[in-house]
Each structure stands twice: as C-alpha cells, then as structure tokens.
CSV table of C-alpha atoms in Angstrom, one decimal:
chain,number,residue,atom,x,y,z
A,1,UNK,CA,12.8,7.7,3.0
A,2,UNK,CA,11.3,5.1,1.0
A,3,UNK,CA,7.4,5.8,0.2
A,4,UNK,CA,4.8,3.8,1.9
A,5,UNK,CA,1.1,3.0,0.6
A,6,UNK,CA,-1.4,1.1,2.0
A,7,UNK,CA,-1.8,-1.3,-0.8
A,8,UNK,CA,-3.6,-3.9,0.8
A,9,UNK,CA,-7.2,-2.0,1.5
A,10,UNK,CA,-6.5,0.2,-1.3
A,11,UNK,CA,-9.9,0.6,-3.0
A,12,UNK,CA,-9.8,3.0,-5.9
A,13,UNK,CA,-6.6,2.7,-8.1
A,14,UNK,CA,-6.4,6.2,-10.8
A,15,UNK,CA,-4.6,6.2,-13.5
A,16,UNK,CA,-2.4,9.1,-15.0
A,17,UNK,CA,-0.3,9.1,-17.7
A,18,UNK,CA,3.3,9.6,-17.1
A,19,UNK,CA,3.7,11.8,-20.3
A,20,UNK,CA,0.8,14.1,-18.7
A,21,UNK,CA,3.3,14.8,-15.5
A,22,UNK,CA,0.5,18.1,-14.7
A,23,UNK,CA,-2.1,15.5,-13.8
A,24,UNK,CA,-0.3,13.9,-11.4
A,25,UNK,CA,-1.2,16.8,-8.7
A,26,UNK,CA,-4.7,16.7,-9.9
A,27,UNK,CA,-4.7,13.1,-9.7
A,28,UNK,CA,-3.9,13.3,-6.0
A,29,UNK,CA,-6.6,16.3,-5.1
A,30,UNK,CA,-9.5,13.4,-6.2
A,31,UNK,CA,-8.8,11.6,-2.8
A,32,UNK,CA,-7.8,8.7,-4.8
A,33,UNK,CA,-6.4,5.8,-2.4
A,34,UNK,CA,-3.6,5.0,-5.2
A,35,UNK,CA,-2.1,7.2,-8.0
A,36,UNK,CA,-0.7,4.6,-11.1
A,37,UNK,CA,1.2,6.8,-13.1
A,38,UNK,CA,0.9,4.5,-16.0
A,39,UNK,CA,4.7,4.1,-18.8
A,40,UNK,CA,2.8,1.6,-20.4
A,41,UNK,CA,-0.5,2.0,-22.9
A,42,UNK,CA,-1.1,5.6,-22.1
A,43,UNK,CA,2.2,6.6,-23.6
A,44,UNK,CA,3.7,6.1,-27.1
A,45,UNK,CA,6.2,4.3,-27.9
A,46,UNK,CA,8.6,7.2,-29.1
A,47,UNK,CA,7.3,9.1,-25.9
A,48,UNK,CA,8.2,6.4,-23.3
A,49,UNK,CA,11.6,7.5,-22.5
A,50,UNK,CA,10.9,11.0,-21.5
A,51,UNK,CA,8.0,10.0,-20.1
A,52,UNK,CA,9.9,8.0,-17.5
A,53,UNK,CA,12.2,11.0,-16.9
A,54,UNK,CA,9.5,13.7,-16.6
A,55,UNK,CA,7.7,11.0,-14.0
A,56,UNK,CA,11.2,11.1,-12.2
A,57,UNK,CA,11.7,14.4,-12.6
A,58,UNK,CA,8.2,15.0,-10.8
A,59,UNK,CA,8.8,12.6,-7.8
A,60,UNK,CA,12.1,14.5,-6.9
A,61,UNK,CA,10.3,18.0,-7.0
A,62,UNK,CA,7.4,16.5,-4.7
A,63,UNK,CA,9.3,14.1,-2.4
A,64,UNK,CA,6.1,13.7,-0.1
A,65,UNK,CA,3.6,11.9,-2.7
A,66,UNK,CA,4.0,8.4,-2.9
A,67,UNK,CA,2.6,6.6,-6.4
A,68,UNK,CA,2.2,3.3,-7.8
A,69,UNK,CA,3.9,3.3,-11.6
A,70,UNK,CA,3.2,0.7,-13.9
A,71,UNK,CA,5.8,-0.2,-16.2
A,72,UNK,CA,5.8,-2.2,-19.3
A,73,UNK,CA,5.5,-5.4,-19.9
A,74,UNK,CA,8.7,-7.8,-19.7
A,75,UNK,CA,10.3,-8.2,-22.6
A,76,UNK,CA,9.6,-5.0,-24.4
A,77,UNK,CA,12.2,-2.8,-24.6
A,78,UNK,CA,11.2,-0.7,-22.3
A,79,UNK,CA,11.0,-2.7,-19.0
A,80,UNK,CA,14.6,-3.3,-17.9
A,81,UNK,CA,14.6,1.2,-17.9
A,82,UNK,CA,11.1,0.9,-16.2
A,83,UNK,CA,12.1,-1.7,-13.4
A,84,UNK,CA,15.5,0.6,-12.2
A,85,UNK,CA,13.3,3.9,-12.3
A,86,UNK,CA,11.1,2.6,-9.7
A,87,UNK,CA,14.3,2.4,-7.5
A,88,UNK,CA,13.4,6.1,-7.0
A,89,UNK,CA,12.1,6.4,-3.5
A,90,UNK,CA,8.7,7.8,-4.7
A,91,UNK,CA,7.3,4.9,-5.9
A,92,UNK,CA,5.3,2.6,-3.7
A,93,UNK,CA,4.7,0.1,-5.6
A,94,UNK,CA,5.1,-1.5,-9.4
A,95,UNK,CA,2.1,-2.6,-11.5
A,96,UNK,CA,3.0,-5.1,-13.7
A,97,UNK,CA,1.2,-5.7,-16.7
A,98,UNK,CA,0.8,-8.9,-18.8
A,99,UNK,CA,2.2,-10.8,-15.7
A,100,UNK,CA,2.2,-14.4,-17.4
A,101,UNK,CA,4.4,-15.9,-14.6
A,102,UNK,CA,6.0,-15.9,-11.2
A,103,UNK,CA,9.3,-15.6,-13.0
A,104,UNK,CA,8.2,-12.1,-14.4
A,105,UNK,CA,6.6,-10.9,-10.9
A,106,UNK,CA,10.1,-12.3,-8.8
A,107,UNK,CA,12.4,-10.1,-11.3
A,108,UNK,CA,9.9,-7.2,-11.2
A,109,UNK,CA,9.6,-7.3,-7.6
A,110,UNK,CA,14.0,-7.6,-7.5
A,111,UNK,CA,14.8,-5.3,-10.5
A,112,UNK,CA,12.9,-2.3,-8.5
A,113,UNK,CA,12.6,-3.5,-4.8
A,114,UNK,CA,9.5,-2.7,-4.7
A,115,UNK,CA,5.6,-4.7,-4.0
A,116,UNK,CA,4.3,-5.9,-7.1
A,117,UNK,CA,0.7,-6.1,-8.5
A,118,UNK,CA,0.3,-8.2,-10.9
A,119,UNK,CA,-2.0,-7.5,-14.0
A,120,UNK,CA,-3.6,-10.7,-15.2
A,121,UNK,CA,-4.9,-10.1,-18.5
A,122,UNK,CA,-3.9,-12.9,-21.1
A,123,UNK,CA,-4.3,-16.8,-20.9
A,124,UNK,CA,-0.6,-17.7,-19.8
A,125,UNK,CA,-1.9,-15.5,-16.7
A,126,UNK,CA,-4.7,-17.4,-16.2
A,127,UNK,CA,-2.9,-20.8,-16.4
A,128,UNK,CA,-0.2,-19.4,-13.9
A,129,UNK,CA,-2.5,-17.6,-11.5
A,130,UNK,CA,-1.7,-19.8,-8.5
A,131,UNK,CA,2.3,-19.4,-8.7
A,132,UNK,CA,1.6,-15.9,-9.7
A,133,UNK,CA,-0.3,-15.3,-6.5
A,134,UNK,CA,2.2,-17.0,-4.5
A,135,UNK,CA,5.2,-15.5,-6.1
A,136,UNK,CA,7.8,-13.3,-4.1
A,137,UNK,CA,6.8,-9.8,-4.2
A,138,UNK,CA,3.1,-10.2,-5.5
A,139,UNK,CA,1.4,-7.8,-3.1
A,140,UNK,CA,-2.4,-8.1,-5.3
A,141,UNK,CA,-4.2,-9.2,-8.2
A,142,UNK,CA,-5.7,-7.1,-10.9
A,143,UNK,CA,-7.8,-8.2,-13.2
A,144,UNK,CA,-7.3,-6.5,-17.0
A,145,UNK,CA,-10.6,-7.1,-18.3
A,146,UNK,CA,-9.8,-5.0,-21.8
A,147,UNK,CA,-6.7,-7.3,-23.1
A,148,UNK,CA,-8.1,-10.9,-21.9
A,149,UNK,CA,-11.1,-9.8,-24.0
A,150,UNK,CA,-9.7,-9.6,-26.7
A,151,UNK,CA,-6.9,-12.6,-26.3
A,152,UNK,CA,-9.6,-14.6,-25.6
A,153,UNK,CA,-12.2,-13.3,-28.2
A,154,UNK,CA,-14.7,-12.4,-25.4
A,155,UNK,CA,-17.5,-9.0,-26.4
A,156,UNK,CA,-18.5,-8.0,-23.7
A,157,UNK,CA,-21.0,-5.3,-22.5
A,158,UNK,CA,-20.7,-2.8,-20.0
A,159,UNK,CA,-24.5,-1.6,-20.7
A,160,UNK,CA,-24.9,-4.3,-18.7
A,161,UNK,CA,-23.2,-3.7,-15.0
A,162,UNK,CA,-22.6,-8.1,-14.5
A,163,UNK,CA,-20.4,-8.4,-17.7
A,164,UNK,CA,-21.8,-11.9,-17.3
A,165,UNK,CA,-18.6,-13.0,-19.9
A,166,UNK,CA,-16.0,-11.8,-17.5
A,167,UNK,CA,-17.4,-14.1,-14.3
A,168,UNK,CA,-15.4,-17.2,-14.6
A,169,UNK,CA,-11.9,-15.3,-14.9
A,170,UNK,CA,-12.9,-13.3,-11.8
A,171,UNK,CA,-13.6,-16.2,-9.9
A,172,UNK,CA,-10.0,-17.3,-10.8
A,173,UNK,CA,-8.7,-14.8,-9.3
A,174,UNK,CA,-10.7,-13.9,-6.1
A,175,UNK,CA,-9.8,-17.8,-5.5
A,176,UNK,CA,-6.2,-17.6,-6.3
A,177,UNK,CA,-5.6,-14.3,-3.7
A,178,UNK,CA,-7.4,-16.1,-0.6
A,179,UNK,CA,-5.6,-19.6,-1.6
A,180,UNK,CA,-2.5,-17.4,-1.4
A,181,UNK,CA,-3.4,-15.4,1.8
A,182,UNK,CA,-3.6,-12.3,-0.6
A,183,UNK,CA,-6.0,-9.3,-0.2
A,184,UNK,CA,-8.8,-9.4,-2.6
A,185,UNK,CA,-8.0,-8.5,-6.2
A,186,UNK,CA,-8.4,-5.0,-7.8
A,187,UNK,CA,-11.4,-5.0,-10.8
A,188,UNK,CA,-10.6,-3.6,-14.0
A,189,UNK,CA,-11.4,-0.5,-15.3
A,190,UNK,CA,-15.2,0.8,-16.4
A,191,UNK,CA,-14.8,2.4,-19.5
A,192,UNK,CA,-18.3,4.9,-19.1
A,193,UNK,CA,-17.2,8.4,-18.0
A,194,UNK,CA,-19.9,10.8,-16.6
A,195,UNK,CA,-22.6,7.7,-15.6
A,196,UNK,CA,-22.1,7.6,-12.2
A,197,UNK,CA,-25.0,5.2,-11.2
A,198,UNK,CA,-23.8,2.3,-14.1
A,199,UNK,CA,-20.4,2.9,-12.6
A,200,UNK,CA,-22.0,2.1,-8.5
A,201,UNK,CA,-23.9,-1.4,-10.1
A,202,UNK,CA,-20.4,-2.0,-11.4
A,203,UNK,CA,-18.3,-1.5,-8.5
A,204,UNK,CA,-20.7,-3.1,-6.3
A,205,UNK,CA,-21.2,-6.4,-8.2
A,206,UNK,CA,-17.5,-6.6,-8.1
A,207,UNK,CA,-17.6,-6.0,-4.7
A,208,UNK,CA,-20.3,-8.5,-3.9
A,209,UNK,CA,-18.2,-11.0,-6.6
A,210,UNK,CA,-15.0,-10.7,-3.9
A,211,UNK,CA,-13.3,-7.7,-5.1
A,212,UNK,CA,-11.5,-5.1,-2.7
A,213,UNK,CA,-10.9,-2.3,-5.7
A,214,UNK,CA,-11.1,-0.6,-8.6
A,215,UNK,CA,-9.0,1.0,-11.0
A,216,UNK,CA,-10.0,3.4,-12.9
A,217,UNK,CA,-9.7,6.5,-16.0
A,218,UNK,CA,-11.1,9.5,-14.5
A,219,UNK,CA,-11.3,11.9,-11.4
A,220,UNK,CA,-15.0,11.8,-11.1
A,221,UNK,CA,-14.7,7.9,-10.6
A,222,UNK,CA,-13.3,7.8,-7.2
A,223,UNK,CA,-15.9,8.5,-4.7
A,224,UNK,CA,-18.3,6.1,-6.1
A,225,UNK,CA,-16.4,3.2,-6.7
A,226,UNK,CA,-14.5,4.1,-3.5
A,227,UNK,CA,-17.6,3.8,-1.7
A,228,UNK,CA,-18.5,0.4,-3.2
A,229,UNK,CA,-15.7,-1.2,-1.6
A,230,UNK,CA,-16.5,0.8,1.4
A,231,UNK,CA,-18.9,-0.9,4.5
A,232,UNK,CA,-22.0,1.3,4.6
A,233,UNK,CA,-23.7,2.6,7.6
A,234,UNK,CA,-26.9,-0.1,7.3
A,235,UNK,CA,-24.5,-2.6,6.8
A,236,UNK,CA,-22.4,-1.5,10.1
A,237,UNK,CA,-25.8,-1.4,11.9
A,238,UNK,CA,-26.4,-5.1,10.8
A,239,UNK,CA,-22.9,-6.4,11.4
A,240,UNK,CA,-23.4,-5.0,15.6
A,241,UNK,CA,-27.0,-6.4,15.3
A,242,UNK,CA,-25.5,-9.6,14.5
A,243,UNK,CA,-22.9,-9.9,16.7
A,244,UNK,CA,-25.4,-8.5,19.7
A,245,UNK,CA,-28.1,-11.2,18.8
A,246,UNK,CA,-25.3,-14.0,18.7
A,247,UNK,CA,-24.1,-12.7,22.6
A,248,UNK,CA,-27.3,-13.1,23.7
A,249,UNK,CA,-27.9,-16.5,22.2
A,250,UNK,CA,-25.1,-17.6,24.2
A,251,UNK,CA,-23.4,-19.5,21.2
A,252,UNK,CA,-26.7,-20.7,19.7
A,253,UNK,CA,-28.6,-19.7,16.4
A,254,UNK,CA,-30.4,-16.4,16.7
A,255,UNK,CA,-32.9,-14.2,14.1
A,256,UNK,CA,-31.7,-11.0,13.0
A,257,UNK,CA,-34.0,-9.2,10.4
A,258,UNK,CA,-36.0,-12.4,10.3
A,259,UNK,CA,-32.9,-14.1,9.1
A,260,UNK,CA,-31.1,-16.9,11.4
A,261,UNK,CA,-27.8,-16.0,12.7
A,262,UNK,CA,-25.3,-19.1,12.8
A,263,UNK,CA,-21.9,-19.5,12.5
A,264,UNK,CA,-21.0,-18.2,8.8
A,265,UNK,CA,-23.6,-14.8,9.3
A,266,UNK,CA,-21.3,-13.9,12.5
A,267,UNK,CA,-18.1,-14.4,10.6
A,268,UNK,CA,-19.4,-12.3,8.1
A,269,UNK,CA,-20.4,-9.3,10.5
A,270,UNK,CA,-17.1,-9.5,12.1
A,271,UNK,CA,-15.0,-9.2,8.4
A,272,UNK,CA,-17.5,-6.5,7.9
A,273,UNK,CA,-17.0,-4.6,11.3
A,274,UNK,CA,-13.0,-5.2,10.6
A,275,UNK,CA,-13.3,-3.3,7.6
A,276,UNK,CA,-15.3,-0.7,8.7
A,277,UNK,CA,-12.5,-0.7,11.6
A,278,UNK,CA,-9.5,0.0,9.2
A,279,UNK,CA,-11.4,3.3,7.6
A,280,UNK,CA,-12.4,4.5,11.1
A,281,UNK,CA,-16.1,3.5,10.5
C-alpha cells in the first residue's frame, strides 16, 4: 500500500539525513507533521549511494512510516537513482530541490509517481514560479532561503526574526501558490538551535507573511514552529465572536473588540475556524 501524508496542512517539515538512517525513528517520536529524509546536502557525494539504499533498506523494515525524501537536484548524477527509489511505497512525497522549471517538477513528479514540492531557491526559480506552481505534480512551494542568498548576493540576519532581505521573494511565492490554487508555501529553515523564542517571532512572521510551514534542522524545533502555523485559542475565540456579531447584524457591519466587522473580517474568521477545524480545534 502506497504511503499517504497530509501534505497540504503540513506545518512542520524535519529534516534527517539519509546517511543517519538511526534518526529516522527519532525523527518520527518529535511529532513532526513530515519526516524529509534528505539524499541531497546532508550527505556526501561519495556517501550518496548507500545512503539511498540504507534509506530503502529502512522503509522496507518499517513499512508503516510514511516520509517525504528529497533527492538531488536534476542533472547531477545522482537524480535519475533518486527519482526510481522513491517508487518505493514508503515515500509520500519527493522534495525537489533547485526546481528551476516545470520541466524538472513534471519528470520528478513522473520518474517517482509521487507529489512534488518544489524547492525554489535560485533565480531561474524565481523567473519560473508561476509554471512551476502550475506544473503537474507540484503539490507546494518551499522557499530555500540559504541558496537564493547566496545566488543572489543577499546577507541576511536571522538576529533579526523579519529577515527584511528575504520579503520580496516570499511574496513571490505566497502569490504564485494562491494564483495556482496551491496551499501556502513552506518557509525555509531557521538556522538558531536551542532559542526557542527567536525561532516563535520567526515562524509567526512567516505565518502572518502567508506561510503554512516550516522546515526545519532539529527535534526541539517542532512544537514551536508547529504551533505558529497553528490557530490559537484567542484567535478561535475571535473567529466565533466574529461570526456571532455578523449573525446578529443581519448581513450589516458590526464591532467586535472595538473593531468593525465587514465583509473581509468574516472571511477571515471563517479561514481561521476552517483551520482550526482540520486539527480538531
């Protein structure tokens, strides 16, 4: 039976490296909402091929989990080997990174028969996001922060939880996944292990910026970044308080919280009570 993860409301995406197969379990116990085994910048080159087999060799001893693996990039050597390993019934899904265009996500999305998310990280990617989006097979965008930096000769700083250099090529890509009826994109990774408050002004500016995720390098990551993307209980309590105050205006503009309730503020409480709804809130 083919694995099946909820990749659309995903909100926190861990990484594991797939030459590190004795994480994988660990990975799992976090409560992470996807497991990336990663073949690509986690593993050498000379390690790759066993890498891919110990991943494989993994799946078939725990036929229950269901991960996400990314693969490497198309035309390194590696991606044709990647792209049939994925076959294996154990993987959910195929992260693709350096997705440049929709010709790369279609053969990734054929070569394992399996949902893709896309990794825009370098110019051509930016250029190509709207085909990319709309591209057979693209199940999300995810936004690689650390490459495009560098292609693009950004510096940025993650002292400071905006990464105010980073904003425009967000934008591009929250636009390109509603203009393509996609879920919203997945944030890249925050590079700070152990600071648990910088890592909740993080996630939440993403979240506030029109992200749905996170992916991210380390266990203790998950809970907070998870519950950025998560409705919280005040934010519940407004949603009904909107939606109460706009019954009783009978279709006319109401004051909730000493803020007028129109049209836009109820469809905003109802997208937040429809989330809430999908996590049993």
């Amino acid at each position: 039976m083919e694995a099946k993860l909820d990749l659309a409301r995903a909100r926190s995406f861990l990484f594991v490296p797939a030459s590190r197969p004795e994480r994988i379990a660990k990975a799992f116990a976090s409560g992470t909402d996807v497991v990336i085994v990663d073949l690509e910048d986690a593993v050498a080159p000379a390690d790759k091929p066993g890498a891919r087999q110990a991943l494989l060799a993994w799946l078939d001893a725990n036929p229950d989990a269901a991960v996400v693996v990314r693969i490497n990039a198309a035309g390194t050597a590696w991606h044709g080997d990647d792209l049939q390993a994925c076959r294996h019934a154990g993987v959910a899904g195929v992260m693709l990174p350096k997705a440049d265009s929709a010709t790369q996500v279609r053969h990734a999305h054929s070569g394992s028969a399996k949902p893709v998310l896309a990794i825009i990280e370098t110019g051509a990617g930016l250029e190509a996001l709207r085909e990319i989006a709309g591209a057979e097979g693209c199940a999300r965008l995810v936004f690689g922060k650390l490459d495009l930096a560098v292609e693009l000769d950004l510096v940025p700083d993650e002292a400071d939880a905006e990464e105010l250099v980073f904003l425009p090529w967000r934008a591009l890509l929250v636009l390109a996944s509603q203009r393509a009826g996609l879920p919203a994109p997945v944030d890249g990774v925050f590079t700070v292990i152990g600071d648990a408050q910088a890592l909740q002004r993080y996630a939440a500016r993403a979240r506030r910026h029109g992200f749905g995720g996170q992916l991210l390098i380390h266990p203790s990551q998950v809970q907070v970044a998870a519950a950025a993307f998560t409705p919280s209980a005040s934010e519940i309590q407004w949603a009904h308080a909107v939606q109460q105050a706009a019954a009783a205006a009978g279709g006319g503009a109401a004051v909730v919280e000493g803020r007028m309730v129109d049209a836009p503020v109820i469809s905003r409480a109802e997208r937040v009570l429809a989330v809430a709804a999908t996590f049993g809130l």
